[in-house]
Short mmCIF file of C-alpha atoms in Angstrom, two decimals:
data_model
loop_
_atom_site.label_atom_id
_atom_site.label_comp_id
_atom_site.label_asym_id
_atom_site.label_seq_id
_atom_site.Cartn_x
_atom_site.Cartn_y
_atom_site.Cartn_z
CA UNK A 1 0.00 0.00 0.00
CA UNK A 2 1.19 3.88 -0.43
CA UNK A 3 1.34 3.74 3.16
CA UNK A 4 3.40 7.39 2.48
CA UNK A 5 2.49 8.98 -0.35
CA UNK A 6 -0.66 10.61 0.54
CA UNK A 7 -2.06 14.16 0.46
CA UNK A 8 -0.90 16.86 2.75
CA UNK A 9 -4.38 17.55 4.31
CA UNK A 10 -4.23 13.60 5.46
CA UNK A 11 -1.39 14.47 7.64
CA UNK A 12 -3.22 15.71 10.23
CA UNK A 13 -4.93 12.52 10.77
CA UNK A 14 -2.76 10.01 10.43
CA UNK A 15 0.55 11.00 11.94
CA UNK A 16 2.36 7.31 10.62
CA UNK A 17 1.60 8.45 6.92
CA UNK A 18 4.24 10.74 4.65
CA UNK A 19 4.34 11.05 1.12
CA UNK A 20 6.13 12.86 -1.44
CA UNK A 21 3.80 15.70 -0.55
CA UNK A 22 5.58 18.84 0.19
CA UNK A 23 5.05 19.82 3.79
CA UNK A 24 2.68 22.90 2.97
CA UNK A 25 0.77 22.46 6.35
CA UNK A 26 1.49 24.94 8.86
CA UNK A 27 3.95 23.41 11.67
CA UNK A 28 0.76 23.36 14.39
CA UNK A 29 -1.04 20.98 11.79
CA UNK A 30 2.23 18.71 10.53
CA UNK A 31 3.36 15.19 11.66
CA UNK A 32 6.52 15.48 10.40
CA UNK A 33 10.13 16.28 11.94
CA UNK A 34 12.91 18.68 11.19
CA UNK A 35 16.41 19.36 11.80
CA UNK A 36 18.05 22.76 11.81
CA UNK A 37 18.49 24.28 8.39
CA UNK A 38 21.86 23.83 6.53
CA UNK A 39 22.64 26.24 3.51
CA UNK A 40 21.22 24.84 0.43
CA UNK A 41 24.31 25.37 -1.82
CA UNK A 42 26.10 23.82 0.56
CA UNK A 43 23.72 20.79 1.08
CA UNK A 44 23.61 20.31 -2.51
CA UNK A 45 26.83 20.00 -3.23
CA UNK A 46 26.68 16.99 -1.25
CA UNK A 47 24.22 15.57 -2.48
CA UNK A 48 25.30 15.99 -5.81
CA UNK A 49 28.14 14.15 -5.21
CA UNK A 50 26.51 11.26 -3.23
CA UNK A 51 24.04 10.88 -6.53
CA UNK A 52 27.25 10.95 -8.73
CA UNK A 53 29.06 7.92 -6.42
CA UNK A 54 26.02 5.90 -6.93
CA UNK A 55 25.50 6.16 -10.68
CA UNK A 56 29.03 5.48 -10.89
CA UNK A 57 28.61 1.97 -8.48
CA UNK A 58 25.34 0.53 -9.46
CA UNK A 59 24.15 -1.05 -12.19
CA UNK A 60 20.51 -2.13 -13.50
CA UNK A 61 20.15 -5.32 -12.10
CA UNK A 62 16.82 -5.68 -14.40
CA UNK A 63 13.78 -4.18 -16.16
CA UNK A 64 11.04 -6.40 -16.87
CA UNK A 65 8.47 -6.34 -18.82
CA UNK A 66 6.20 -4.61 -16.97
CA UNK A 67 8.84 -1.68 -16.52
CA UNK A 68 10.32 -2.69 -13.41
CA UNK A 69 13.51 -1.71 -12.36
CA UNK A 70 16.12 -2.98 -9.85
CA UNK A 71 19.20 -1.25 -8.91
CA UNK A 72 22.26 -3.18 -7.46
CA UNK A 73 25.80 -2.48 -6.55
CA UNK A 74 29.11 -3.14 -8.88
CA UNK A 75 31.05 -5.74 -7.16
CA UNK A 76 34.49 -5.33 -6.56
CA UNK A 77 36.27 -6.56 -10.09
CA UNK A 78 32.48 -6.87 -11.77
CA UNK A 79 32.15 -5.58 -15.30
CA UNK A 80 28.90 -4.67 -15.26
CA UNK A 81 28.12 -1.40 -17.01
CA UNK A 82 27.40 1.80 -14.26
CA UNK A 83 24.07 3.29 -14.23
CA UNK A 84 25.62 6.59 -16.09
CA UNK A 85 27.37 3.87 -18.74
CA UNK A 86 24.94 1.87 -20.11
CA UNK A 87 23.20 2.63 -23.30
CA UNK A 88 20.09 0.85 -22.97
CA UNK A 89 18.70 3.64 -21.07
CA UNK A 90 20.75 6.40 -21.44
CA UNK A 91 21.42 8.90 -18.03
CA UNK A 92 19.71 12.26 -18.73
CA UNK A 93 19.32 15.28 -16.72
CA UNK A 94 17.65 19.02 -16.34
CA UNK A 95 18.64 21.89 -14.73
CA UNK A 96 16.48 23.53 -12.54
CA UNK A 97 16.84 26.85 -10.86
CA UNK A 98 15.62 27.20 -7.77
CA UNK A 99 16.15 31.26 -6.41
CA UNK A 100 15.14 30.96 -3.08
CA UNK A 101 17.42 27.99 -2.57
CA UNK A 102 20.15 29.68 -4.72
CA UNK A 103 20.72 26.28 -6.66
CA UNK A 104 20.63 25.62 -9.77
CA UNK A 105 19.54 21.97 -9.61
CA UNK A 106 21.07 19.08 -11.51
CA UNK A 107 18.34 16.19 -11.50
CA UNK A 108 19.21 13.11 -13.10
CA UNK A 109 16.71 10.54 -14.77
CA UNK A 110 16.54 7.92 -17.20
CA UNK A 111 13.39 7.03 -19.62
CA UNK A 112 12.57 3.75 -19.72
CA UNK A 113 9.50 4.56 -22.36
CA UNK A 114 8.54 8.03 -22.62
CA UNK A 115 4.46 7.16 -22.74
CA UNK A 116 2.22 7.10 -26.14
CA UNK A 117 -0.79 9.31 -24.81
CA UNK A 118 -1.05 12.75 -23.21
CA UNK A 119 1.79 15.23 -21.18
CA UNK A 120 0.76 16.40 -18.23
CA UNK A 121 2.36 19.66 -16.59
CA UNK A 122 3.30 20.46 -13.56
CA UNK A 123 -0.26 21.80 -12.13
CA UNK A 124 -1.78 18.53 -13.15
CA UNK A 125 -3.13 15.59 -11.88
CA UNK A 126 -1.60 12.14 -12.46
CA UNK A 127 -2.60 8.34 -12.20
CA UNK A 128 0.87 6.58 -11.22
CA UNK A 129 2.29 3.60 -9.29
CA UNK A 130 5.63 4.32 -7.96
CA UNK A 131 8.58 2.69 -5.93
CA UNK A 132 10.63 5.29 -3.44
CA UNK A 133 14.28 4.05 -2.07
CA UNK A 134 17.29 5.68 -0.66
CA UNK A 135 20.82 5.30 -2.44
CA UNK A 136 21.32 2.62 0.19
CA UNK A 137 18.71 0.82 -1.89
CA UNK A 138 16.86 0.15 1.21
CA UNK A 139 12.73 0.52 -0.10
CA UNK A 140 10.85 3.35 2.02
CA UNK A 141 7.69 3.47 -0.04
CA UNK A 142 5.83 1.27 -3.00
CA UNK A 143 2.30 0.93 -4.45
CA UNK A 144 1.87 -0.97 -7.56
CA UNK A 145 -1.69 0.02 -7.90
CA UNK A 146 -1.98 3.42 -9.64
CA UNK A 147 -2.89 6.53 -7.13
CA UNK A 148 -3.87 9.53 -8.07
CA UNK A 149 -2.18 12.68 -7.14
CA UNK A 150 -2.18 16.71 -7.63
CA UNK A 151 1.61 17.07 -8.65
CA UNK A 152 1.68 20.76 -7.14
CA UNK A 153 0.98 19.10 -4.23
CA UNK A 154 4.41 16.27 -4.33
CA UNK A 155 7.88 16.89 -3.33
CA UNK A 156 9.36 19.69 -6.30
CA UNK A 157 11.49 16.87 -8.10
CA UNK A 158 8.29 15.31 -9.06
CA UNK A 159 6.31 18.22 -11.04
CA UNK A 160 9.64 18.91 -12.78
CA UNK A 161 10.47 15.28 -14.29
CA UNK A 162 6.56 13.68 -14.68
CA UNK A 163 6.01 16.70 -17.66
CA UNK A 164 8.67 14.84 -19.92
CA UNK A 165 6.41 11.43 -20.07
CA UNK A 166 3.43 10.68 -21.60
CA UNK A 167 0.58 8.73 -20.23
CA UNK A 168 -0.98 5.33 -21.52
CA UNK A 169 -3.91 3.93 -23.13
CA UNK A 170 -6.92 3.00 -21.66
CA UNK A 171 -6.87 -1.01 -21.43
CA UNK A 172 -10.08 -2.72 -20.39
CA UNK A 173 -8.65 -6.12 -21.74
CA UNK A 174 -8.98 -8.76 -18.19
CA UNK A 175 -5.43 -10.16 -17.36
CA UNK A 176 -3.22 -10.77 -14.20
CA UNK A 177 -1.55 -7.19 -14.27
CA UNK A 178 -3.32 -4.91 -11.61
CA UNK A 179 -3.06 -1.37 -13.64
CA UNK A 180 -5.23 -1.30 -16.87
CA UNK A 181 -2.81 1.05 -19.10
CA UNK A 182 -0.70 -0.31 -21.50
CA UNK A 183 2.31 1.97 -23.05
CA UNK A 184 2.78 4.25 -20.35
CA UNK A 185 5.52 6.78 -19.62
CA UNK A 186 8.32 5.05 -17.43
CA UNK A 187 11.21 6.56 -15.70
CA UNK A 188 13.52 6.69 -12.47
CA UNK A 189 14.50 10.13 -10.92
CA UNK A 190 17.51 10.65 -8.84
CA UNK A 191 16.49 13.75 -6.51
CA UNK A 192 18.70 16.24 -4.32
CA UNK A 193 17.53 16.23 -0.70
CA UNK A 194 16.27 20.27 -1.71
CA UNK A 195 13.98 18.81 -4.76
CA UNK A 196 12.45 16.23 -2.09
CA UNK A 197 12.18 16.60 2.04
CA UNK A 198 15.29 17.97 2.44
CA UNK A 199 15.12 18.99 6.33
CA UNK A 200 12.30 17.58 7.12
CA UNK A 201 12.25 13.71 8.47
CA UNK A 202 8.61 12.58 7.71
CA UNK A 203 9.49 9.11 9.02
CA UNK A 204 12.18 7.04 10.47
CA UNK A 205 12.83 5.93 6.91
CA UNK A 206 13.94 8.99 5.55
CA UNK A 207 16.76 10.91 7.40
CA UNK A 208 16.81 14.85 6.50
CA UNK A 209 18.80 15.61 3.70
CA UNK A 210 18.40 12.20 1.88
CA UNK A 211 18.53 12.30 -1.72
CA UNK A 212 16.18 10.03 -3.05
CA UNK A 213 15.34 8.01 -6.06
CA UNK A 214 11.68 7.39 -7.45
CA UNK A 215 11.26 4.68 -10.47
CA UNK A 216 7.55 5.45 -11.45
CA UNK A 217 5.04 4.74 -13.69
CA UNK A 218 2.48 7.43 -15.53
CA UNK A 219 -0.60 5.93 -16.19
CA UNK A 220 -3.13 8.57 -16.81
CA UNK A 221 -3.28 12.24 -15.60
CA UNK A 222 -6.35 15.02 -15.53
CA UNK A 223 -6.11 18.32 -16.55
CA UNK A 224 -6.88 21.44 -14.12
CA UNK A 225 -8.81 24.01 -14.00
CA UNK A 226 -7.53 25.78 -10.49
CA UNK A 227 -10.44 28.95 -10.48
CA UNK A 228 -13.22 27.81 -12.65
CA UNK A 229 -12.69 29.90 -15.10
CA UNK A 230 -13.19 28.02 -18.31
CA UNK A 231 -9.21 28.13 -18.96
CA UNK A 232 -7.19 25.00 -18.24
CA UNK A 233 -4.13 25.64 -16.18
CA UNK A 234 -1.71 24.34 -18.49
CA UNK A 235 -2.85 27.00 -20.68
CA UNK A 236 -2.71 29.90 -18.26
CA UNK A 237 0.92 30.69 -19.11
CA UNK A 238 2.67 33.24 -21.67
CA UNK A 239 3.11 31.00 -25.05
CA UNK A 240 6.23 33.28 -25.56
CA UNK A 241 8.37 31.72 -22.57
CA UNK A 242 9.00 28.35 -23.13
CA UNK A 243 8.18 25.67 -19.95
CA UNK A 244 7.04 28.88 -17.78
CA UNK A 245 5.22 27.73 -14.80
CA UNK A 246 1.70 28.76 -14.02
CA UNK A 247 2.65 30.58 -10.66
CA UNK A 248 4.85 32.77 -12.71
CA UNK A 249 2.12 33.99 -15.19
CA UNK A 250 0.27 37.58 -14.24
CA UNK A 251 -0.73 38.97 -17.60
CA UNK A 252 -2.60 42.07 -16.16
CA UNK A 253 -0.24 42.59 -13.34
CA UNK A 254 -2.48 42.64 -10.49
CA UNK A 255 -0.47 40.13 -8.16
CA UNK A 256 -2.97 37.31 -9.02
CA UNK A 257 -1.46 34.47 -11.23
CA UNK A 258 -3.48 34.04 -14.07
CA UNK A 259 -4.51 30.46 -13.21
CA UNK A 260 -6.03 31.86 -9.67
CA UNK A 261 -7.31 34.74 -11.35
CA UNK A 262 -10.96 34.96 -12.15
CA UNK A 263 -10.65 37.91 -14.65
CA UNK A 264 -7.23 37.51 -16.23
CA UNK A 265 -7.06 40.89 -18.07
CA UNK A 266 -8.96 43.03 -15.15
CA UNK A 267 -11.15 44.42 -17.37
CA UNK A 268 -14.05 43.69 -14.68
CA UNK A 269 -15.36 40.95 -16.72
CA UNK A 270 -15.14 37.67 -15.48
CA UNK A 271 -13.02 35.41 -17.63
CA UNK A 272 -15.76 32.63 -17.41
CA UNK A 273 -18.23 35.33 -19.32
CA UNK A 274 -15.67 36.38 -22.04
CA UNK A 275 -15.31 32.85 -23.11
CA UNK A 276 -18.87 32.02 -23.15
CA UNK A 277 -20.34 30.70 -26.67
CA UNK A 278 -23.00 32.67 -28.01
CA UNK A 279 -26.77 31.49 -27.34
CA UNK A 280 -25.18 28.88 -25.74
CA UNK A 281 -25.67 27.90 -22.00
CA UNK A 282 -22.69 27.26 -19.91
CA UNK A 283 -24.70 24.32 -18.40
CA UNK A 284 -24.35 22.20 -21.64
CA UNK A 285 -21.17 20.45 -23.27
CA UNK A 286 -19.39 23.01 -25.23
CA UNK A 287 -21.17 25.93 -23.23
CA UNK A 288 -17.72 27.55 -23.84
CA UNK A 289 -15.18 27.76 -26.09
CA UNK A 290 -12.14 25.76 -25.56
CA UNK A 291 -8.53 27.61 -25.54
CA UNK A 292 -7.73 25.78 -29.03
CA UNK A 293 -10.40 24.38 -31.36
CA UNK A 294 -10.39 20.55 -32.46
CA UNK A 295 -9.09 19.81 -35.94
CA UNK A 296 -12.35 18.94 -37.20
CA UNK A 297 -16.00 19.73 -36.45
CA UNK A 298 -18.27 17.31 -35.42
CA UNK A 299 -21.35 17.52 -38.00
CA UNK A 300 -23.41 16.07 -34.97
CA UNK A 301 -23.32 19.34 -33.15
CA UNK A 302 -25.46 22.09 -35.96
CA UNK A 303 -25.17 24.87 -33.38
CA UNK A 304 -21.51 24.57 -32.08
CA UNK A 305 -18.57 24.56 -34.47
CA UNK A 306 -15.72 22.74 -32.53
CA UNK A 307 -13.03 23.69 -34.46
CA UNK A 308 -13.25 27.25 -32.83
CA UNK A 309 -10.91 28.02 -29.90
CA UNK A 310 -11.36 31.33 -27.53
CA UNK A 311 -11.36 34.20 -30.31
CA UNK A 312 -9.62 37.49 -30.17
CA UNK A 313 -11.23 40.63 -30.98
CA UNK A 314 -13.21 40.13 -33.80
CA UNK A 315 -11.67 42.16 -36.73
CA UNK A 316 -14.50 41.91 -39.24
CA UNK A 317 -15.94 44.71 -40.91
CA UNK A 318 -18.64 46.24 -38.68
CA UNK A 319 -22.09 45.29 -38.12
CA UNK A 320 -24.12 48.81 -38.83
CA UNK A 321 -27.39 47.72 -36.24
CA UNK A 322 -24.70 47.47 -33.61
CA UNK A 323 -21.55 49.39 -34.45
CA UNK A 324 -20.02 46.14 -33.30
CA UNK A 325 -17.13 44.38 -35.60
CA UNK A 326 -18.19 41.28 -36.83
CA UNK A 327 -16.10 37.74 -36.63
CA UNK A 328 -13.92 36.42 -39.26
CA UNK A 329 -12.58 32.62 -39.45
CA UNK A 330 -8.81 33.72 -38.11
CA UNK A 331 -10.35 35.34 -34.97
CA UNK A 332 -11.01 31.64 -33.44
CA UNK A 333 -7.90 29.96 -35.09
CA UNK A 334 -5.15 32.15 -35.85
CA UNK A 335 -1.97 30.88 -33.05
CA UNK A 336 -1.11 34.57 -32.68
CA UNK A 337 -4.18 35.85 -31.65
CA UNK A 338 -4.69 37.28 -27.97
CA UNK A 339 -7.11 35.65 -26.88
CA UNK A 340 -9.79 38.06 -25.55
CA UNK A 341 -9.91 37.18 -21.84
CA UNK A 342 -6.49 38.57 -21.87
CA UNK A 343 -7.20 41.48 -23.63
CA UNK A 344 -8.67 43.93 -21.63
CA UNK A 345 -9.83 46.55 -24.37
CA UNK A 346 -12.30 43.23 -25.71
CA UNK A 347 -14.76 43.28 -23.45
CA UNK A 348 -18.60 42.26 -23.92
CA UNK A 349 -21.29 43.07 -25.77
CA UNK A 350 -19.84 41.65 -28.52
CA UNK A 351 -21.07 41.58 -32.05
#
């Protein structure tokens, strides 16, 4: 069972349970234990080094065919190839700077299939089965049956490596294997003690300032939609700066990120009403219109025509009973377009 990977708010009632999620509770409210605060730079070049030591002396043991990996110690004289050696899986790594930490974080992973199905991001949720260990290879967590968890809500190390897989397929075929995905994202992430608990000790079977090492498996993830607005998180970023993070998007300026903002372009319109459909109620399917369009329209729906995504403002020629500029085709489709929620001189009625 994922006797510690479990949801923050769960920590108040069941002090024996930890999980990779970050310990966001307020110290009246958290289980967990601490030990006084080392400089991160400092920390972390430890760490480093102790991840480096142990991709140089272990070797994959196996990966079977379900995507399970073991890890095991070179011998002395063995020839077996070091984790950052072999070729069968080739070491990777990102960088990932961190300013209140003052790091610049070097996290390590290997792919073992990147996934056939959707990304996810960072402010998504995800279906996954996972095995935690320490680079003692001692185990300190495992579920084999998926979970579902909000990645915002997991150590840091998590939301920054689960964007580069891809989920599975949908498999309702019976058979012995308990998850129900086939071709699912598979990887292993080695994590600095500052992209996981680092201080904190949220059970005897993780000392503070452990890096640790999650092999995991991405089965299926849901997209989020933090304020209700209509606008999926993943979208709530600036299209201009690539990977930005949600948190770090304000397009109007008015200290509210974008994805917790209920009218992104304070124009005093709510962003839910600026993306409403026409004649449409919001109650029904395709009440509003998505942030892109679908490549096709479905000829079921007369009233609705799918392949329209959030327009801009229209740029048609005026209609002269309203004064109002009418649509044209580009204002739902064109990539360029700023999308009128964020533009806070397109407000409603429009035409």
């Amino acid at each position: 069972m994922n006797k510690y990977l479990k949801l923050a708010l769960f920590f108040a009632f069941a002090p024996t349970i930890i999980g990779l999620t970050m310990i966001s509770c307020s110290k009246n409210e958290s289980t967990d234990y601490s030990v006084e605060l080392r400089e991160y730079p400092v920390q972390y070049s430890a760490d480093l080094d102790s991840i480096d030591k142990y991709l140089n002396t272990h070797y994959i043991e196996s990966v079977d065919a379900d995507l399970n990996i073991k890890f095991a110690k070179i011998p002395t004289g063995g020839t077996q190839l070091s984790i950052r050696n072999q070729q069968n899986y080739p070491l990777q790594f990102i960088n990932v700077q961190n300013n209140t930490h003052g790091v610049n974080y070097k996290i390590y992973y290997l792919k073992l299939r990147e996934g056939t199905n959707e990304s996810t991001t960072s402010a998504d949720s995800v279906y996954v089965s996972y095995r935690g260990i320490l680079l003692k290879n001692t185990q300190f967590d495992y579920t084999e049956t998926p979970v579902w968890f909000q990645l915002e809500n997991l150590v840091p190390g998590w939301g920054e490596i689960l964007p580069m897989f891809k989920t599975g397929t949908f498999d309702s075929t019976p058979g012995p294997n308990p998850t129900t995905f086939s071709n699912f994202g598979a990887g292993v992430m080695f994590l600095p003690s500052g992209m996981a608990y680092y201080n904190q000790m949220p059970s005897s079977l993780i000392p503070p300032y452990s890096p640790l090492i999650f092999s995991f498996k991405l089965m299926s993830q849901k997209s989020r939609d933090h304020d209700r607005d209509g606008v999926l998180t993943k979208y709530e970023v600036n299209p201009a700066i690539l990977n930005q993070k949600p948190k770090d998007y304000d397009s109007d300026g008015d200290g509210v990120a974008n994805y917790l903002d209920i009218d992104d372009d304070n124009d005093r319109y709510l962003t839910k009403i600026e993306i409403k459909r026409p004649n449409i109620s919001p109650n029904v399917t395709n009440g509003y219109y998505p942030f892109n369009g679908a490549a096709v329209d479905n000829p079921l729906t007369s009233n609705i025509d799918e392949r329209q995504g959030i327009p801009r403002k229209y740029t048609g020629p005026n209609n002269p009973s309203t004064n109002l500029p009418t649509a044209l085709p580009l204002d739902f489709t064109d990539p360029s377009r700023l999308r009128r929620h964020l533009d806070p001189t397109c407000y409603p009625p429009f035409e």
